[in-house]
Amino acid sequence: MSEPKIQDVARLAGVSPSSISNFLNNRMGQMRPDTQAKIQQAIEQLGYRPNNAARQLKTGVASMVGLLVPSLANQFFGALACAVEAAAARHHCHVMTFSTFRDPERERAVMADLLAYGVKGIITGSALSDTEHLAAVTSRCPVVAFDIKRGDESHQRIATVSMDNAAATTLAVEHLAMLGHRAVALVTPPPYTLNRQERIRGFQQAAAAAGVKGELIIADATDGPTDLHGDTRLFELGRSAAARIVTSSAHPTAAIAINDMMAIGVGVGLKQLGRRIPADISLIGIDDIFFCAAHDPPLTTLRQPIQAMADAALQRILTPDEPADGALFAPELIVRSSTATPPQS
């Protein structure tokens, strides 16, 4: 049986199709209560579902926001999607979320589909250095780049919302230095993205300022040609990197992972190699995802104010005429049981 159409509802209710359209779009100022009741009864009897996409294209009123994330395999982006959905719900919007694996061509294709649907705006969390494909969309809808710090080279039409990524690793290094650590490793997937580059910069500058020997360990992601950024394999990349921490000539007594998913992998790898956390090696992550508190031991991390950031992103979508200034949020150090003073030699 074919789906009922607006004409079918009109015939059953004994009104014109334009009356059904007015009812569906909440234009009932001149409609008698008994007519409204007939329409509602006909809709329920037929099981009619309005074509939202067609209605949006016709009226220019969209109730959808597009969200592009690297991969929902990283629990942080699942939490981000929930935060964006919560923010959107307060404005009677819905969210369509896509994993794009930081592939510009896939992002272009997804954005084309979203524009055809008539979305209010698009939020992206891929943090790529090349944002030309995002700038091309801004003439048709607002675009907010999540996790990118605005710089002189940024496209001025793109609004940005980000945690201060350099500050996150700075706080991590300062915390470890205060505990007495003098050799610290930073573990990261390939640093192709702006947020990873900022975290590396903060780490290196803070280590130099604190007199800490900082070692950069870049996990190998070349065995995954469809995911060169490592977003779908962060746990495994972290677990495999643990061996390099243990065998490093710098003998680091602490490790900072570029994000929590990788930190959890590092922690598992260290335990498999017979190292105790934090008795032998202290460990810090970044993001404060749900699993940090369940980690053994509970993971010290840098918390992103994810709901506040999602709220700011939605506000930029809903107020596109305001200047596209960047919103930069401060990280918060959450100290748990995975960091302690270094072992005595």
mmCIF file of C-alpha atoms in Angstrom:
data_model
loop_
_atom_site.group_PDB
_atom_site.id
_atom_site.type_symbol
_atom_site.label_atom_id
_atom_site.label_comp_id
_atom_site.label_asym_id
_atom_site.label_seq_id
_atom_site.Cartn_x
_atom_site.Cartn_y
_atom_site.Cartn_z
ATOM 1 C CA MET A 1 0.000 0.000 0.000
ATOM 2 C CA SER A 2 1.350 3.404 -0.951
ATOM 3 C CA GLU A 3 1.965 6.097 1.619
ATOM 4 C CA PRO A 4 -1.033 8.422 2.142
ATOM 5 C CA LYS A 5 -0.678 11.867 0.593
ATOM 6 C CA ILE A 6 -1.914 15.248 1.692
ATOM 7 C CA GLN A 7 -4.723 14.977 -0.888
ATOM 8 C CA ASP A 8 -5.924 11.758 0.780
ATOM 9 C CA VAL A 9 -6.109 13.510 4.143
ATOM 10 C CA ALA A 10 -7.998 16.413 2.575
ATOM 11 C CA ARG A 11 -10.596 14.095 0.997
ATOM 12 C CA LEU A 12 -11.179 12.181 4.212
ATOM 13 C CA ALA A 13 -11.482 15.373 6.284
ATOM 14 C CA GLY A 14 -13.668 17.074 3.681
ATOM 15 C CA VAL A 15 -11.381 20.122 3.354
ATOM 16 C CA SER A 16 -8.945 21.516 0.784
ATOM 17 C CA PRO A 17 -5.257 20.472 0.628
ATOM 18 C CA SER A 18 -4.346 24.070 1.551
ATOM 19 C CA SER A 19 -6.243 23.650 4.827
ATOM 20 C CA ILE A 20 -4.166 20.546 5.595
ATOM 21 C CA SER A 21 -1.011 22.523 4.819
ATOM 22 C CA ASN A 22 -2.120 25.329 7.147
ATOM 23 C CA PHE A 23 -2.817 22.783 9.883
ATOM 24 C CA LEU A 24 0.582 21.109 9.507
ATOM 25 C CA ASN A 25 2.398 24.451 9.579
ATOM 26 C CA ASN A 26 0.460 25.684 12.622
ATOM 27 C CA ARG A 27 -1.425 28.356 10.658
ATOM 28 C CA MET A 28 -4.824 27.797 12.260
ATOM 29 C CA GLY A 29 -5.852 31.299 13.263
ATOM 30 C CA GLN A 30 -8.965 31.303 11.037
ATOM 31 C CA MET A 31 -9.686 27.543 11.266
ATOM 32 C CA ARG A 32 -12.720 26.396 13.249
ATOM 33 C CA PRO A 33 -12.070 23.921 16.092
ATOM 34 C CA ASP A 34 -14.300 21.286 14.502
ATOM 35 C CA THR A 35 -12.271 21.534 11.261
ATOM 36 C CA GLN A 36 -9.041 21.086 13.204
ATOM 37 C CA ALA A 37 -10.525 18.021 14.884
ATOM 38 C CA LYS A 38 -11.547 16.515 11.516
ATOM 39 C CA ILE A 39 -8.053 17.025 10.112
ATOM 40 C CA GLN A 40 -6.391 15.525 13.157
ATOM 41 C CA GLN A 41 -8.723 12.518 13.006
ATOM 42 C CA ALA A 42 -8.017 12.003 9.287
ATOM 43 C CA ILE A 43 -4.249 12.195 9.865
ATOM 44 C CA GLU A 44 -4.428 9.576 12.610
ATOM 45 C CA GLN A 45 -6.798 7.323 10.676
ATOM 46 C CA LEU A 46 -4.596 7.294 7.572
ATOM 47 C CA GLY A 47 -1.292 7.241 9.457
ATOM 48 C CA TYR A 48 -0.168 10.262 7.428
ATOM 49 C CA ARG A 49 3.410 11.460 7.950
ATOM 50 C CA PRO A 50 4.339 14.823 6.422
ATOM 51 C CA ASN A 51 7.408 14.980 4.164
ATOM 52 C CA ASN A 52 9.602 17.258 6.264
ATOM 53 C CA ALA A 53 12.266 17.615 3.600
ATOM 54 C CA ALA A 54 9.726 18.787 1.028
ATOM 55 C CA ARG A 55 8.107 21.131 3.512
ATOM 56 C CA GLN A 56 11.455 22.684 4.413
ATOM 57 C CA LEU A 57 12.458 23.205 0.788
ATOM 58 C CA LYS A 58 9.096 24.810 0.086
ATOM 59 C CA THR A 59 8.857 27.025 3.151
ATOM 60 C CA GLY A 60 12.559 27.732 3.728
ATOM 61 C CA VAL A 61 12.136 26.755 7.369
ATOM 62 C CA ALA A 62 14.459 23.971 8.486
ATOM 63 C CA SER A 63 14.409 22.095 11.771
ATOM 64 C CA MET A 64 17.606 20.151 11.144
ATOM 65 C CA VAL A 65 21.285 20.769 11.934
ATOM 66 C CA GLY A 66 24.051 18.693 10.365
ATOM 67 C CA LEU A 67 26.910 17.406 12.530
ATOM 68 C CA LEU A 68 30.061 15.991 10.911
ATOM 69 C CA VAL A 69 32.462 14.106 13.214
ATOM 70 C CA PRO A 70 35.628 12.140 12.412
ATOM 71 C CA SER A 71 34.323 8.858 13.869
ATOM 72 C CA LEU A 72 31.787 7.804 16.456
ATOM 73 C CA ALA A 73 34.244 5.041 17.401
ATOM 74 C CA ASN A 74 35.829 7.732 19.599
ATOM 75 C CA GLN A 75 33.471 8.057 22.566
ATOM 76 C CA PHE A 76 34.240 11.766 22.794
ATOM 77 C CA PHE A 77 32.435 12.395 19.508
ATOM 78 C CA GLY A 78 29.491 10.330 20.714
ATOM 79 C CA ALA A 79 29.342 12.607 23.749
ATOM 80 C CA LEU A 80 29.648 15.633 21.470
ATOM 81 C CA ALA A 81 26.720 14.402 19.377
ATOM 82 C CA CYS A 82 24.613 14.033 22.535
ATOM 83 C CA ALA A 83 25.576 17.545 23.664
ATOM 84 C CA VAL A 84 24.695 19.048 20.271
ATOM 85 C CA GLU A 85 21.383 17.175 20.298
ATOM 86 C CA ALA A 86 20.596 18.539 23.765
ATOM 87 C CA ALA A 87 21.404 22.083 22.647
ATOM 88 C CA ALA A 88 19.364 21.671 19.450
ATOM 89 C CA ALA A 89 16.352 20.287 21.316
ATOM 90 C CA ARG A 90 16.110 23.496 23.325
ATOM 91 C CA HIS A 91 15.606 25.300 20.010
ATOM 92 C CA HIS A 92 13.208 22.678 18.602
ATOM 93 C CA CYS A 93 15.802 21.378 16.153
ATOM 94 C CA HIS A 94 16.962 17.883 15.329
ATOM 95 C CA VAL A 95 20.495 16.734 14.479
ATOM 96 C CA MET A 96 21.741 14.477 11.700
ATOM 97 C CA THR A 97 25.196 13.081 12.539
ATOM 98 C CA PHE A 98 27.702 11.626 10.076
ATOM 99 C CA SER A 99 31.149 10.064 10.518
ATOM 100 C CA THR A 100 33.380 11.459 7.752
ATOM 101 C CA PHE A 101 36.803 10.093 8.839
ATOM 102 C CA ARG A 102 38.248 13.573 8.142
ATOM 103 C CA ASP A 103 37.954 12.916 4.391
ATOM 104 C CA PRO A 104 37.302 16.248 2.608
ATOM 105 C CA GLU A 105 35.619 14.515 -0.328
ATOM 106 C CA ARG A 106 33.239 12.661 1.959
ATOM 107 C CA GLU A 107 32.576 15.878 3.859
ATOM 108 C CA ARG A 108 31.721 17.662 0.596
ATOM 109 C CA ALA A 109 29.299 14.896 -0.372
ATOM 110 C CA VAL A 110 27.602 14.858 3.023
ATOM 111 C CA MET A 111 27.304 18.648 3.090
ATOM 112 C CA ALA A 112 25.732 18.613 -0.380
ATOM 113 C CA ASP A 113 23.080 16.205 0.890
ATOM 114 C CA LEU A 114 22.484 18.328 3.981
ATOM 115 C CA LEU A 115 22.098 21.466 1.886
ATOM 116 C CA ALA A 116 19.593 19.670 -0.342
ATOM 117 C CA TYR A 117 17.633 18.792 2.774
ATOM 118 C CA GLY A 118 17.549 22.427 3.820
ATOM 119 C CA VAL A 119 19.424 22.345 7.142
ATOM 120 C CA LYS A 120 19.740 25.407 9.351
ATOM 121 C CA GLY A 121 23.505 24.981 9.520
ATOM 122 C CA ILE A 122 26.418 22.556 9.697
ATOM 123 C CA ILE A 123 28.818 21.829 12.557
ATOM 124 C CA THR A 124 32.036 19.979 11.772
ATOM 125 C CA GLY A 125 34.525 18.459 14.180
ATOM 126 C CA SER A 126 37.187 17.266 11.757
ATOM 127 C CA ALA A 127 39.731 20.016 12.648
ATOM 128 C CA LEU A 128 41.418 19.843 9.243
ATOM 129 C CA SER A 129 43.922 22.550 8.365
ATOM 130 C CA ASP A 130 42.377 22.998 4.907
ATOM 131 C CA THR A 131 38.888 24.468 5.359
ATOM 132 C CA GLU A 132 38.271 25.575 1.765
ATOM 133 C CA HIS A 133 35.437 23.067 1.317
ATOM 134 C CA LEU A 134 33.770 24.464 4.449
ATOM 135 C CA ALA A 135 34.104 28.058 3.289
ATOM 136 C CA ALA A 136 32.370 27.155 0.021
ATOM 137 C CA VAL A 137 29.227 26.204 1.961
ATOM 138 C CA THR A 138 28.931 29.379 4.054
ATOM 139 C CA SER A 139 27.107 31.254 1.301
ATOM 140 C CA ARG A 140 24.206 28.813 1.684
ATOM 141 C CA CYS A 141 24.100 28.141 5.438
ATOM 142 C CA PRO A 142 26.102 28.921 8.594
ATOM 143 C CA VAL A 143 29.107 26.665 9.245
ATOM 144 C CA VAL A 144 30.730 26.168 12.649
ATOM 145 C CA ALA A 145 34.120 24.439 12.817
ATOM 146 C CA PHE A 146 34.404 22.670 16.154
ATOM 147 C CA ASP A 147 37.847 22.273 17.753
ATOM 148 C CA ILE A 148 39.653 24.770 15.531
ATOM 149 C CA LYS A 149 41.281 27.869 17.024
ATOM 150 C CA ARG A 150 40.772 30.880 14.777
ATOM 151 C CA GLY A 151 43.941 32.213 13.215
ATOM 152 C CA ASP A 152 44.854 34.773 10.584
ATOM 153 C CA GLU A 153 44.791 32.093 7.897
ATOM 154 C CA SER A 154 41.279 30.932 8.756
ATOM 155 C CA HIS A 155 38.360 31.674 6.482
ATOM 156 C CA GLN A 156 36.580 34.558 8.144
ATOM 157 C CA ARG A 157 33.138 33.269 7.175
ATOM 158 C CA ILE A 158 33.541 30.120 9.293
ATOM 159 C CA ALA A 159 32.636 30.419 12.963
ATOM 160 C CA THR A 160 34.873 28.448 15.331
ATOM 161 C CA VAL A 161 34.315 26.805 18.708
ATOM 162 C CA SER A 162 37.204 25.110 20.488
ATOM 163 C CA MET A 163 38.825 24.176 23.729
ATOM 164 C CA ASP A 164 42.240 25.798 24.139
ATOM 165 C CA ASN A 165 44.176 22.703 23.056
ATOM 166 C CA ALA A 166 47.617 24.109 23.836
ATOM 167 C CA ALA A 167 46.440 24.991 27.341
ATOM 168 C CA ALA A 168 45.333 21.375 27.881
ATOM 169 C CA THR A 169 48.794 19.876 27.404
ATOM 170 C CA THR A 170 50.347 22.813 29.249
ATOM 171 C CA LEU A 171 48.236 22.011 32.319
ATOM 172 C CA ALA A 172 49.122 18.320 32.001
ATOM 173 C CA VAL A 173 52.866 19.022 31.913
ATOM 174 C CA GLU A 174 52.644 21.486 34.812
ATOM 175 C CA HIS A 175 50.739 18.932 36.898
ATOM 176 C CA LEU A 176 53.356 16.260 36.262
ATOM 177 C CA ALA A 177 56.255 18.654 36.861
ATOM 178 C CA MET A 178 54.722 19.667 40.181
ATOM 179 C CA LEU A 179 54.644 15.982 41.158
ATOM 180 C CA GLY A 180 58.381 15.767 40.381
ATOM 181 C CA HIS A 181 58.457 14.162 36.924
ATOM 182 C CA ARG A 182 61.399 15.226 34.767
ATOM 183 C CA ALA A 183 60.887 13.021 31.690
ATOM 184 C CA VAL A 184 57.445 12.926 30.056
ATOM 185 C CA ALA A 185 56.224 11.392 26.790
ATOM 186 C CA LEU A 186 53.360 12.695 24.657
ATOM 187 C CA VAL A 187 51.639 9.961 22.643
ATOM 188 C CA THR A 188 49.670 10.982 19.564
ATOM 189 C CA PRO A 189 48.336 9.617 16.281
ATOM 190 C CA PRO A 190 49.722 11.321 13.154
ATOM 191 C CA PRO A 191 49.465 15.077 13.910
ATOM 192 C CA TYR A 192 47.680 16.045 10.704
ATOM 193 C CA THR A 193 44.913 17.998 12.434
ATOM 194 C CA LEU A 194 44.963 21.455 13.966
ATOM 195 C CA ASN A 195 43.887 20.345 17.439
ATOM 196 C CA ARG A 196 46.656 17.723 17.636
ATOM 197 C CA GLN A 197 49.208 20.251 16.423
ATOM 198 C CA GLU A 198 48.093 22.708 19.116
ATOM 199 C CA ARG A 199 48.366 20.049 21.815
ATOM 200 C CA ILE A 200 51.875 19.166 20.675
ATOM 201 C CA ARG A 201 52.850 22.846 20.696
ATOM 202 C CA GLY A 202 51.516 23.301 24.235
ATOM 203 C CA PHE A 203 53.366 20.174 25.392
ATOM 204 C CA GLN A 204 56.704 21.206 23.933
ATOM 205 C CA GLN A 205 56.529 24.777 25.220
ATOM 206 C CA ALA A 206 55.419 23.719 28.704
ATOM 207 C CA ALA A 207 58.108 21.038 28.935
ATOM 208 C CA ALA A 208 60.807 23.551 28.013
ATOM 209 C CA ALA A 209 59.470 26.085 30.520
ATOM 210 C CA ALA A 210 59.338 23.500 33.329
ATOM 211 C CA GLY A 211 62.738 21.993 32.601
ATOM 212 C CA VAL A 212 61.126 18.680 31.700
ATOM 213 C CA LYS A 213 62.537 16.385 29.020
ATOM 214 C CA GLY A 214 59.646 16.011 26.618
ATOM 215 C CA GLU A 215 59.524 13.141 24.124
ATOM 216 C CA LEU A 216 57.027 12.977 21.251
ATOM 217 C CA ILE A 217 55.818 9.475 20.340
ATOM 218 C CA ILE A 218 53.796 9.380 17.110
ATOM 219 C CA ALA A 219 51.855 6.142 16.716
ATOM 220 C CA ASP A 220 52.008 4.490 13.310
ATOM 221 C CA ALA A 221 48.661 4.613 11.484
ATOM 222 C CA THR A 222 49.943 3.775 7.990
ATOM 223 C CA ASP A 223 48.532 0.242 8.115
ATOM 224 C CA GLY A 224 45.022 1.684 7.875
ATOM 225 C CA PRO A 225 44.795 3.403 4.485
ATOM 226 C CA THR A 226 41.119 4.272 4.949
ATOM 227 C CA ASP A 227 41.800 5.984 8.292
ATOM 228 C CA LEU A 228 45.161 7.708 8.086
ATOM 229 C CA HIS A 229 44.266 9.908 11.070
ATOM 230 C CA GLY A 230 43.768 6.867 13.295
ATOM 231 C CA ASP A 231 40.344 7.939 14.582
ATOM 232 C CA THR A 232 38.806 4.460 14.462
ATOM 233 C CA ARG A 233 41.811 2.746 16.087
ATOM 234 C CA LEU A 234 42.827 5.075 18.910
ATOM 235 C CA PHE A 235 42.754 2.358 21.585
ATOM 236 C CA GLU A 236 44.946 0.011 19.552
ATOM 237 C CA LEU A 237 47.343 2.790 18.580
ATOM 238 C CA GLY A 238 47.742 3.695 22.232
ATOM 239 C CA ARG A 239 48.220 0.086 23.295
ATOM 240 C CA SER A 240 50.945 -0.496 20.700
ATOM 241 C CA ALA A 241 52.673 2.776 21.652
ATOM 242 C CA ALA A 242 53.149 1.568 25.232
ATOM 243 C CA ALA A 243 56.159 -0.515 24.161
ATOM 244 C CA ARG A 244 57.898 2.587 22.845
ATOM 245 C CA ILE A 245 57.349 4.354 26.164
ATOM 246 C CA VAL A 246 58.870 1.465 28.090
ATOM 247 C CA THR A 247 61.892 1.115 25.774
ATOM 248 C CA SER A 248 62.541 4.846 25.324
ATOM 249 C CA SER A 249 66.088 5.971 26.063
ATOM 250 C CA ALA A 250 64.613 9.023 27.793
ATOM 251 C CA HIS A 251 63.061 6.732 30.433
ATOM 252 C CA PRO A 252 59.837 8.739 30.861
ATOM 253 C CA THR A 253 58.156 8.370 34.231
ATOM 254 C CA ALA A 254 54.887 9.799 32.893
ATOM 255 C CA ALA A 255 52.920 9.807 29.655
ATOM 256 C CA ILE A 256 50.299 12.175 28.274
ATOM 257 C CA ALA A 257 48.024 10.836 25.551
ATOM 258 C CA ILE A 258 46.537 13.174 22.957
ATOM 259 C CA ASN A 259 43.051 12.037 24.018
ATOM 260 C CA ASP A 260 41.388 9.684 26.496
ATOM 261 C CA MET A 261 40.713 6.850 24.056
ATOM 262 C CA MET A 262 44.420 6.669 23.331
ATOM 263 C CA ALA A 263 45.287 7.025 27.030
ATOM 264 C CA ILE A 264 43.124 4.015 27.879
ATOM 265 C CA GLY A 265 44.973 2.022 25.198
ATOM 266 C CA VAL A 266 48.329 3.158 26.601
ATOM 267 C CA GLY A 267 47.228 2.084 30.066
ATOM 268 C CA VAL A 268 46.270 -1.400 28.894
ATOM 269 C CA GLY A 269 49.545 -1.734 26.975
ATOM 270 C CA LEU A 270 51.628 -0.678 29.974
ATOM 271 C CA LYS A 271 49.902 -3.242 32.188
ATOM 272 C CA GLN A 272 50.497 -5.963 29.612
ATOM 273 C CA LEU A 273 54.185 -5.065 29.771
ATOM 274 C CA GLY A 274 54.206 -5.390 33.554
ATOM 275 C CA ARG A 275 54.171 -1.674 34.384
ATOM 276 C CA ARG A 276 52.027 -0.333 37.212
ATOM 277 C CA ILE A 277 50.051 2.907 36.962
ATOM 278 C CA PRO A 278 50.974 5.226 38.625
ATOM 279 C CA ALA A 279 53.665 3.432 40.687
ATOM 280 C CA ASP A 280 55.903 2.963 37.637
ATOM 281 C CA ILE A 281 54.435 5.411 35.112
ATOM 282 C CA SER A 282 51.864 8.178 35.568
ATOM 283 C CA LEU A 283 49.250 8.606 32.845
ATOM 284 C CA ILE A 284 47.087 11.543 31.685
ATOM 285 C CA GLY A 285 44.449 11.809 28.955
ATOM 286 C CA ILE A 286 42.480 14.659 27.411
ATOM 287 C CA ASP A 287 38.671 15.008 27.025
ATOM 288 C CA ASP A 288 37.241 13.385 30.219
ATOM 289 C CA ILE A 289 35.079 10.831 28.445
ATOM 290 C CA PHE A 290 32.785 8.558 30.444
ATOM 291 C CA PHE A 291 35.293 5.700 30.675
ATOM 292 C CA CYS A 292 37.934 7.775 32.488
ATOM 293 C CA ALA A 293 36.300 7.246 35.869
ATOM 294 C CA ALA A 294 35.962 3.499 35.128
ATOM 295 C CA HIS A 295 39.619 3.104 34.117
ATOM 296 C CA ASP A 296 41.858 1.138 36.492
ATOM 297 C CA PRO A 297 43.085 3.301 38.089
ATOM 298 C CA PRO A 298 40.702 6.217 37.388
ATOM 299 C CA LEU A 299 42.317 8.420 34.771
ATOM 300 C CA THR A 300 43.606 11.937 35.352
ATOM 301 C CA THR A 301 42.515 14.019 32.374
ATOM 302 C CA LEU A 302 41.783 17.475 30.974
ATOM 303 C CA ARG A 303 38.039 18.010 30.764
ATOM 304 C CA GLN A 304 36.487 19.764 27.789
ATOM 305 C CA PRO A 305 33.370 21.822 28.669
ATOM 306 C CA ILE A 306 31.516 19.904 26.008
ATOM 307 C CA GLN A 307 27.958 21.089 26.674
ATOM 308 C CA ALA A 308 28.988 24.746 26.822
ATOM 309 C CA MET A 309 30.865 24.297 23.557
ATOM 310 C CA ALA A 310 27.881 22.608 21.915
ATOM 311 C CA ASP A 311 25.614 25.416 23.130
ATOM 312 C CA ALA A 312 27.978 27.982 21.614
ATOM 313 C CA ALA A 313 28.035 26.094 18.299
ATOM 314 C CA LEU A 314 24.224 26.018 18.128
ATOM 315 C CA GLN A 315 24.035 29.703 18.985
ATOM 316 C CA ARG A 316 26.326 30.490 16.059
ATOM 317 C CA ILE A 317 24.025 28.457 13.773
ATOM 318 C CA LEU A 318 20.944 30.303 15.006
ATOM 319 C CA THR A 319 22.506 33.791 14.807
ATOM 320 C CA PRO A 320 24.307 33.681 11.446
ATOM 321 C CA ASP A 321 24.339 37.475 11.043
ATOM 322 C CA GLU A 322 26.633 37.985 14.015
ATOM 323 C CA PRO A 323 30.411 38.217 13.366
ATOM 324 C CA ALA A 324 32.021 34.774 13.111
ATOM 325 C CA ASP A 325 34.351 35.321 16.059
ATOM 326 C CA GLY A 326 35.919 32.248 17.608
ATOM 327 C CA ALA A 327 34.739 30.915 20.968
ATOM 328 C CA LEU A 328 37.685 29.545 22.944
ATOM 329 C CA PHE A 329 37.049 27.525 26.128
ATOM 330 C CA ALA A 330 39.479 26.706 28.933
ATOM 331 C CA PRO A 331 40.181 23.055 29.833
ATOM 332 C CA GLU A 332 39.849 21.855 33.424
ATOM 333 C CA LEU A 333 42.387 19.532 35.059
ATOM 334 C CA ILE A 334 40.611 16.572 36.667
ATOM 335 C CA VAL A 335 43.054 14.805 38.992
ATOM 336 C CA ARG A 336 42.340 11.143 39.644
ATOM 337 C CA SER A 337 44.483 8.169 40.686
ATOM 338 C CA SER A 338 46.573 7.624 37.522
ATOM 339 C CA THR A 339 49.137 10.305 38.401
ATOM 340 C CA ALA A 340 51.511 10.329 41.370
ATOM 341 C CA THR A 341 55.101 11.186 42.224
ATOM 342 C CA PRO A 342 57.694 9.380 40.089
ATOM 343 C CA PRO A 343 59.302 6.145 41.317
ATOM 344 C CA GLN A 344 62.491 6.562 43.302
ATOM 345 C CA SER A 345 65.530 5.390 41.327
#
